[in-house]
CSV table of C-alpha atoms and ligand atoms in Angstrom, one decimal:
chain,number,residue,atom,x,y,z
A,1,UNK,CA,162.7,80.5,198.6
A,2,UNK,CA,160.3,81.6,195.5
A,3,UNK,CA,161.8,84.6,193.5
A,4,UNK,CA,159.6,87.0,193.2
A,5,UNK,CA,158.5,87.6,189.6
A,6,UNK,CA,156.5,90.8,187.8
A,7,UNK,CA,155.3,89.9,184.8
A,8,UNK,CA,154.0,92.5,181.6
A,9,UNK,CA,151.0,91.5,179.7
A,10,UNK,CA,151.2,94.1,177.0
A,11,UNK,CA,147.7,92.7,175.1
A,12,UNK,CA,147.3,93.7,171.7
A,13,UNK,CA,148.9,96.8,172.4
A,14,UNK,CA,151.9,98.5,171.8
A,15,UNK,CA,153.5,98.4,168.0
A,16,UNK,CA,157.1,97.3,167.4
A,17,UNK,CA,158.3,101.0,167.4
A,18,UNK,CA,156.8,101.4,171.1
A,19,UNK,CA,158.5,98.3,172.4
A,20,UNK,CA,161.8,98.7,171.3
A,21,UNK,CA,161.0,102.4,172.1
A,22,UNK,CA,160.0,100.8,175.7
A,23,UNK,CA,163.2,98.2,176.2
A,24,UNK,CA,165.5,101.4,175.4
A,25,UNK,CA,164.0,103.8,178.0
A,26,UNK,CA,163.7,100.6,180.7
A,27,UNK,CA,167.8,100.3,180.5
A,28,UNK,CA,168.0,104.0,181.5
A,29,UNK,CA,165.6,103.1,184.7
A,30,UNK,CA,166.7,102.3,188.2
A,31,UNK,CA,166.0,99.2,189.1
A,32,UNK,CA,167.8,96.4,191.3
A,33,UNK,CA,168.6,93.0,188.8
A,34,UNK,CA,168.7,89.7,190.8
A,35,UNK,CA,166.3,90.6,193.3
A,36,UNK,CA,162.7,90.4,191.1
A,37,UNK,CA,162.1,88.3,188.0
A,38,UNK,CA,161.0,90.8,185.2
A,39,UNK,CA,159.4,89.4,182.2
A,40,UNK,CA,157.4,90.9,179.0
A,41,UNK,CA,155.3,89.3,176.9
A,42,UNK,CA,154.7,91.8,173.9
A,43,UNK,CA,152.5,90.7,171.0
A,44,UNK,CA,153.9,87.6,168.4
A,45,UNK,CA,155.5,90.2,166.1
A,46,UNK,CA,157.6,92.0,168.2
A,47,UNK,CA,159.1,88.7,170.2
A,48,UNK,CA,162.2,87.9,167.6
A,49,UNK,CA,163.4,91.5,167.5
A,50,UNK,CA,163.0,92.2,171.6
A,51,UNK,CA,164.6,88.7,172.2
A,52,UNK,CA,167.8,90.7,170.1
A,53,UNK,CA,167.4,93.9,171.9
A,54,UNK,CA,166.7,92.0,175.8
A,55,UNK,CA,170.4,90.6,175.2
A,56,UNK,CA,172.5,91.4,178.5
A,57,UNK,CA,169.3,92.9,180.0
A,58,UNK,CA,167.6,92.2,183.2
A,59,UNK,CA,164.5,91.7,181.3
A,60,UNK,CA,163.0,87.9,179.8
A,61,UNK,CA,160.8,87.1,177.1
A,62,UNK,CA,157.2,86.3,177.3
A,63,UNK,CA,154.7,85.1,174.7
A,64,UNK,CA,150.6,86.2,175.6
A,65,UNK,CA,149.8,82.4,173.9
A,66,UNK,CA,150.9,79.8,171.7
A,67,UNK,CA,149.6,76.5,170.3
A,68,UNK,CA,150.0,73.0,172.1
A,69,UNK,CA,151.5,71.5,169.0
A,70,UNK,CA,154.8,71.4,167.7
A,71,UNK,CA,153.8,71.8,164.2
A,72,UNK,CA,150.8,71.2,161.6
A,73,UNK,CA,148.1,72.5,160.0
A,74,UNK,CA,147.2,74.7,162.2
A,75,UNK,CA,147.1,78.3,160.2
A,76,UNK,CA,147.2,81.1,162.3
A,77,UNK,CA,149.2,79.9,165.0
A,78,UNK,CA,152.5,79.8,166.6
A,79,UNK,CA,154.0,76.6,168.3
A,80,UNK,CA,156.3,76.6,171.5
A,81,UNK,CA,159.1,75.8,169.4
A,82,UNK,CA,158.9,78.8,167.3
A,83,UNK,CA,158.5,80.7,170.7
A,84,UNK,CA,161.7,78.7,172.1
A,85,UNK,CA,163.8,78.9,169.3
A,86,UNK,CA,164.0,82.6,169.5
A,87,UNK,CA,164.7,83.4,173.0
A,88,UNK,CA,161.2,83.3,174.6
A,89,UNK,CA,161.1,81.7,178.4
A,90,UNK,CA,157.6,82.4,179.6
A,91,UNK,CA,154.3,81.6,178.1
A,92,UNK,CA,150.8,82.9,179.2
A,93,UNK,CA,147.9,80.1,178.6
A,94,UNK,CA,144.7,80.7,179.7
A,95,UNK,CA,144.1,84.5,179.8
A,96,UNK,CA,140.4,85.0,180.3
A,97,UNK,CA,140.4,87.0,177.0
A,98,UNK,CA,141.5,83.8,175.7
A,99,UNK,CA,138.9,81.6,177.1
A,100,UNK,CA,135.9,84.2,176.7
A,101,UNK,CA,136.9,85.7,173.3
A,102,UNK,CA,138.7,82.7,172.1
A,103,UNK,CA,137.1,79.9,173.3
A,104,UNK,CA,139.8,78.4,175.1
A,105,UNK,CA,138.6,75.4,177.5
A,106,UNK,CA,140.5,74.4,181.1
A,107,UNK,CA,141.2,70.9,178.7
A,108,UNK,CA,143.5,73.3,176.6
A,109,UNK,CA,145.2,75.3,178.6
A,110,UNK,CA,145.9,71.6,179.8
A,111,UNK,CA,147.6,70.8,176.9
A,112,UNK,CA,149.3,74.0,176.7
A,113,UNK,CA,150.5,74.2,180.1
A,114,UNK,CA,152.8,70.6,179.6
A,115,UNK,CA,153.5,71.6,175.7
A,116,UNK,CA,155.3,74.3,177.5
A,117,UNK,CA,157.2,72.6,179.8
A,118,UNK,CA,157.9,69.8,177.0
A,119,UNK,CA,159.6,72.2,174.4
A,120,UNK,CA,162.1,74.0,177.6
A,121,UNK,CA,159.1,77.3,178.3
A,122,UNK,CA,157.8,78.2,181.6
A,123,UNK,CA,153.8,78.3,181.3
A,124,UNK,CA,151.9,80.9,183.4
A,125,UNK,CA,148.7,79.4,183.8
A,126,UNK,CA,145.8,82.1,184.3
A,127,UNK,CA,142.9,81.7,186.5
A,128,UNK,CA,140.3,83.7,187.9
A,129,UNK,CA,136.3,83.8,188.4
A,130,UNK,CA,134.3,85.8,186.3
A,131,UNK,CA,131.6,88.2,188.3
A,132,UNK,CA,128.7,86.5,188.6
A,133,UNK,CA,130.3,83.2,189.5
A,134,UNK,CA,131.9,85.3,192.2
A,135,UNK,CA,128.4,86.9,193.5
A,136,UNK,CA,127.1,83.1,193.5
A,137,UNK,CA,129.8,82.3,195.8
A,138,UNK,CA,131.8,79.8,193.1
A,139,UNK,CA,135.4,81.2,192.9
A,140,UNK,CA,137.2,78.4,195.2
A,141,UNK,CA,135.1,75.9,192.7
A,142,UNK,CA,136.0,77.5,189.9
A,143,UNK,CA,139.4,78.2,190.2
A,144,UNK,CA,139.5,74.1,191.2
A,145,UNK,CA,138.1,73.3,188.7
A,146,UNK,CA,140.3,75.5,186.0
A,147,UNK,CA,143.8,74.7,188.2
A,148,UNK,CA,143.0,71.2,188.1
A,149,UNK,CA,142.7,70.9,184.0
A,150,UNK,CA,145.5,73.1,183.4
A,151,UNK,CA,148.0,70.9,185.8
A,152,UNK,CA,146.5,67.3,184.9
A,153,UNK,CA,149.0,66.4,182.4
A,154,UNK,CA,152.5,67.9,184.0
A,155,UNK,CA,154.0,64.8,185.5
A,156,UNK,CA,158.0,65.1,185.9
A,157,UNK,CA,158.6,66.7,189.3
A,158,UNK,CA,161.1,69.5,187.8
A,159,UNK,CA,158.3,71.1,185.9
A,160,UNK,CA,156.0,71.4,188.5
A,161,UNK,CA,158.5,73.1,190.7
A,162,UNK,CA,159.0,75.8,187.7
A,163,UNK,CA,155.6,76.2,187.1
A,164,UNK,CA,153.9,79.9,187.6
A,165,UNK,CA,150.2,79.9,188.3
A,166,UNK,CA,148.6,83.6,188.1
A,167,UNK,CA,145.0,84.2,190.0
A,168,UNK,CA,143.2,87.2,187.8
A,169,UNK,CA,139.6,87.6,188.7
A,170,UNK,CA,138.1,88.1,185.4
A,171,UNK,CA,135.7,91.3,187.7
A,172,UNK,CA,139.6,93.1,188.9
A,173,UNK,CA,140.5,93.3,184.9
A,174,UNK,CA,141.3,96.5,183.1
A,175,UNK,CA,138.7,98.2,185.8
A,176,UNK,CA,140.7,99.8,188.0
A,177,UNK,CA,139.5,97.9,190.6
A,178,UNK,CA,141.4,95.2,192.1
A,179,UNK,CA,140.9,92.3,194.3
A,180,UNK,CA,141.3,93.0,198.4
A,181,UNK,CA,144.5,91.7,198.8
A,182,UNK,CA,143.5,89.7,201.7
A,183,UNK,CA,141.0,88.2,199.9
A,184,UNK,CA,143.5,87.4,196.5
A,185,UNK,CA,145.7,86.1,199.3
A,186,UNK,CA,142.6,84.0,199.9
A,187,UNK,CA,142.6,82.3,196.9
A,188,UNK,CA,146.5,81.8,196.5
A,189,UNK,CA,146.8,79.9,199.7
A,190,UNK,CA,143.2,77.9,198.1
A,191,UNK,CA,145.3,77.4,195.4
A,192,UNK,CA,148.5,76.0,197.0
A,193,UNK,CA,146.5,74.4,199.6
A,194,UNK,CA,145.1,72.2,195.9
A,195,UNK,CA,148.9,71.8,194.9
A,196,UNK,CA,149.5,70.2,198.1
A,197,UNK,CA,147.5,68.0,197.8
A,198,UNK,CA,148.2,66.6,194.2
A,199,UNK,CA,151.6,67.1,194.2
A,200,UNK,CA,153.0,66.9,197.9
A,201,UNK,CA,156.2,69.1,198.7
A,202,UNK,CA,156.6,69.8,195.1
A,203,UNK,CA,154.0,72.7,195.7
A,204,UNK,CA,156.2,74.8,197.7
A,205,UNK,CA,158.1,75.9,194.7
A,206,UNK,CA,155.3,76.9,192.6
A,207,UNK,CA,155.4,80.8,192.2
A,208,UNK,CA,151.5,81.9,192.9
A,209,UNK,CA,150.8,85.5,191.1
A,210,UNK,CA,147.9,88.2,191.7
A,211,UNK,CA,147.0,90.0,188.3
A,212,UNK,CA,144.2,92.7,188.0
A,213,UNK,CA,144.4,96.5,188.0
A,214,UNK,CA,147.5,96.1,189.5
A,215,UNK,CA,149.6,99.9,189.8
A,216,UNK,CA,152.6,100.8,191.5
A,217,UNK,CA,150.9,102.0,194.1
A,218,UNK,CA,149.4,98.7,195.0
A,219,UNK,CA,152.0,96.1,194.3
A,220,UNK,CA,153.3,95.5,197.3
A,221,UNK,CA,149.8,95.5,198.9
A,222,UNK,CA,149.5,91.5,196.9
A,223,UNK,CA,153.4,90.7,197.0
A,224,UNK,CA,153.4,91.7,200.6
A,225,UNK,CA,151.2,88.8,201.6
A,226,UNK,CA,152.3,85.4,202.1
A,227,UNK,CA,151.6,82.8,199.4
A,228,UNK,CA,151.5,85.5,196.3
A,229,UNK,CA,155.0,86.0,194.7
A,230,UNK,CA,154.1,88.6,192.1
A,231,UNK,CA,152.3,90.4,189.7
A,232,UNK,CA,150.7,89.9,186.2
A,233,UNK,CA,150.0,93.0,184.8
A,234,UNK,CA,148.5,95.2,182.1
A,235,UNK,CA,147.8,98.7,181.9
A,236,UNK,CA,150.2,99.4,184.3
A,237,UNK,CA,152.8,97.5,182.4
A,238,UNK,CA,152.6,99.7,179.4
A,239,UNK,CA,155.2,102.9,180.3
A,240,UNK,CA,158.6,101.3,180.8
A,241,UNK,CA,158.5,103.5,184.5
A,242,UNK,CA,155.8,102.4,185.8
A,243,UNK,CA,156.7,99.0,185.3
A,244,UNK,CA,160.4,99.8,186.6
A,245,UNK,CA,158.6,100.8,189.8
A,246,UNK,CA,156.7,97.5,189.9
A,247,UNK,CA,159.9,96.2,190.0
A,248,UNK,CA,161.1,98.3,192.4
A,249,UNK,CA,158.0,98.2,194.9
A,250,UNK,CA,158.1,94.4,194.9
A,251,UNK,CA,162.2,94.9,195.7
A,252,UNK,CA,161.9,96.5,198.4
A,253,UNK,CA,158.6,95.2,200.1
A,254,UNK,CA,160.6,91.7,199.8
A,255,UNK,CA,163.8,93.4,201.6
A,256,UNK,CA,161.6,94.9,204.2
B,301,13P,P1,145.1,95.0,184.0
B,301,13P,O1,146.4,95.1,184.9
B,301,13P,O2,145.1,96.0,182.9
B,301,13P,O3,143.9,95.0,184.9
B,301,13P,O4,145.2,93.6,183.3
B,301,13P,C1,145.4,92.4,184.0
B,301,13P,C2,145.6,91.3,183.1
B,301,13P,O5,144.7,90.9,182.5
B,301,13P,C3,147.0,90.8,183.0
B,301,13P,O6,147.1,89.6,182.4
């Protein structure tokens, strides 16, 4: 049985005041622990305090990136050490704001996706067509194409059970306008359907996640489909309420 997991991609957004302003008013929100994964992924500065304040919470830790190496010369970066030595669980590689404004290529969220798993994180591995590959009828090639670089180099069986794979077309981002949920469902099960066939049984364990103007409102529209076992989401994952009724919303579609 795959937990369900809602994940917060807070962006460059949100100074270290507002998060620990946002963990404080999330303890006073009602939401049901055990059932639902939560995880946040707040920008590199605030990580060391949250991973204090997130002590005997519900909540985990979440980095937006990280570097595939475990240290160098690399200035500017953070390695999955750093991210592992204070608290962090979860690792987001392969936004589309990475690859488009970063340059990020599906041969390094490779090597970030088993740097993850080799220094004890979870990777969630981002992939999604962009608008016009989707008008040209590419998106089952493309995401084949990303999903098949990013898993390439994760060869022990336990990681590949733990691994989180998040579909976010690039056109459903920040725009208000999300994916049909039958068609994201689409993709997920395209997506599984690849795992299978690389991996065998191992597949069945991989948590499979919808991101893209997801709200409250609509949550449980993706989580309520078979194959897609959560959320990854931004705007909405901003006001410690609405993301409590995320939470919630995936809750209690799950317990029908
Ligand atoms: P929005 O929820 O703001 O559309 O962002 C989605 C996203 O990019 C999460 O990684």
């Amino acid at each position: 049985m795959r937990r369900p997991v809602v994940v917060a991609n807070w962006k460059m957004n949100m100074t270290l005041a507002r998060a620990e302003e946002f963990v404080h008013r999330f303890a006073g929100e009602d939401v049901e622990a055990g059932g639902v994964d939560m995880v946040i992924c707040p920008p590199f500065i605030a990580l060391a305090p949250l991973s204090t304040l997130l002590q005997n919470t519900s909540l985990m830790l979440g980095a937006q990136n990280m570097h595939w190496e475990k240290e160098g010369a690399f200035t500017g970066e953070i390695s999955p050490l750093m991210l592992r030595e204070i608290g962090v669980r979860y690792v987001i590689v392969g936004h589309s704001e990475r690859r488009s404004y970063f340059a990020e290529t599906d041969e390094s969220v490779g090597q970030k996706a088993a740097a993850a798993f080799a220094c004890g994180l979870i990777p969630i591995v981002c992939l999604g067509e962009n608008g016009e590959e989707r008008r040209a009828g590419k998106t089952e090639e493309v995401i084949r194409r990303q999903l098949l670089a990013a898993i390439e180099l994760l060869e022990l069986e336990e990681d590949r059970r733990r691994l989180i794979v998040a579909y976010e077309p690039v056109w459903a981002i920040g725009t208000g306008i999300p994916a049909r949920a039958s068609d994201a469902a689409a993709v997920a099960a395209c997506i599984r359907a690849l795992l299978y066939q690389k991996w065998g049984n191992g597949a069945a364990e991989v948590r499979i996640l919808y991101g893209g103007s997801v709200t409250p409102e609509n949550i449980a529209d993706f989580t309520g489909r078979p194959g897609i076992d959560g959320a990854l989401v931004g705007n909405s994952s901003l006001k410690p309420g609405s993301f409590a009724a995320m939470a919630r919303a995936v809750y209690k579609e799950r317990r029908g």
